[in-house]
């Protein structure tokens, strides 16, 4: 019923994306792939995909340029962009060109599933058997749907999701928007009902909890992976947020 196009210049990623979801279960009975920019444009025009997933970097080309080109050709499709940590500015450009969302590499199955389900329901007007659609697109910290928030707040949340492992703060975010940090913080607090610093900490804690429960990584490695070079600082925040230590949480699992 639906057609899917996946574009990445690495063949193993193309194969991995084809296996990440049971695409047939979601109604995608035709899947095409491309490893090049020109090939992607040609296949998109010929194949007319309902959903196209682009890597943000396709050789020397950019995925958002492909989306721009297809928009100019008036191709009716829905786009998802894939990007690495250092490529988030490219991902933002893709969002400006109409991409529905982005996936941070390595792609997590649950996040891909949520984005695909949202597109099927909201853009392709399909249905998903057994899916709890009200929870498909809720922010994990705020507990509200992203479409209930302003574009500005959504962009801030996207930055946090992409860069929580790095040295991100309200000042650096405000500089990207060319806004006063205090004013931006007030706008975020008014809508999110939580300070930016509190949101960032909560998001980092949730990501840390996921890794503690699903991997055997050392706590120090997990702390670094969620933006805490100081292990004592990480332990303090974790205990404050969950009322238990990382080790206690792992033992109970």
Coordinates of C-alpha atoms in Angstrom, one line a residue, residues 39 54 58 63 67 76 80 101 107 135 150 167-168 174 190 192 205 223 247:
X39 CA 20.3 8.1 -7.9
X54 CA 17.7 10.4 3.7
X58 CA 25.2 11.6 0.8
X63 CA 20.2 15.2 2.1
X67 CA 14.6 17.4 -0.3
X76 CA 4.4 14.5 -2.7
X80 CA 12.9 11.7 7.6
X101 CA 11.7 14.6 11.9
X107 CA 19.1 4.6 14.6
X135 CA 1.5 8.3 23.2
X150 CA 5.2 26.0 19.7
X167 CA 28.2 20.8 26.5
X168 CA 24.8 22.4 25.6
X174 CA 20.1 31.3 22.6
X190 CA 6.3 29.7 30.4
X192 CA 7.2 23.9 29.3
X205 CA 18.7 11.2 33.4
X223 CA 27.8 9.3 32.6
X247 CA 24.1 0.8 40.9

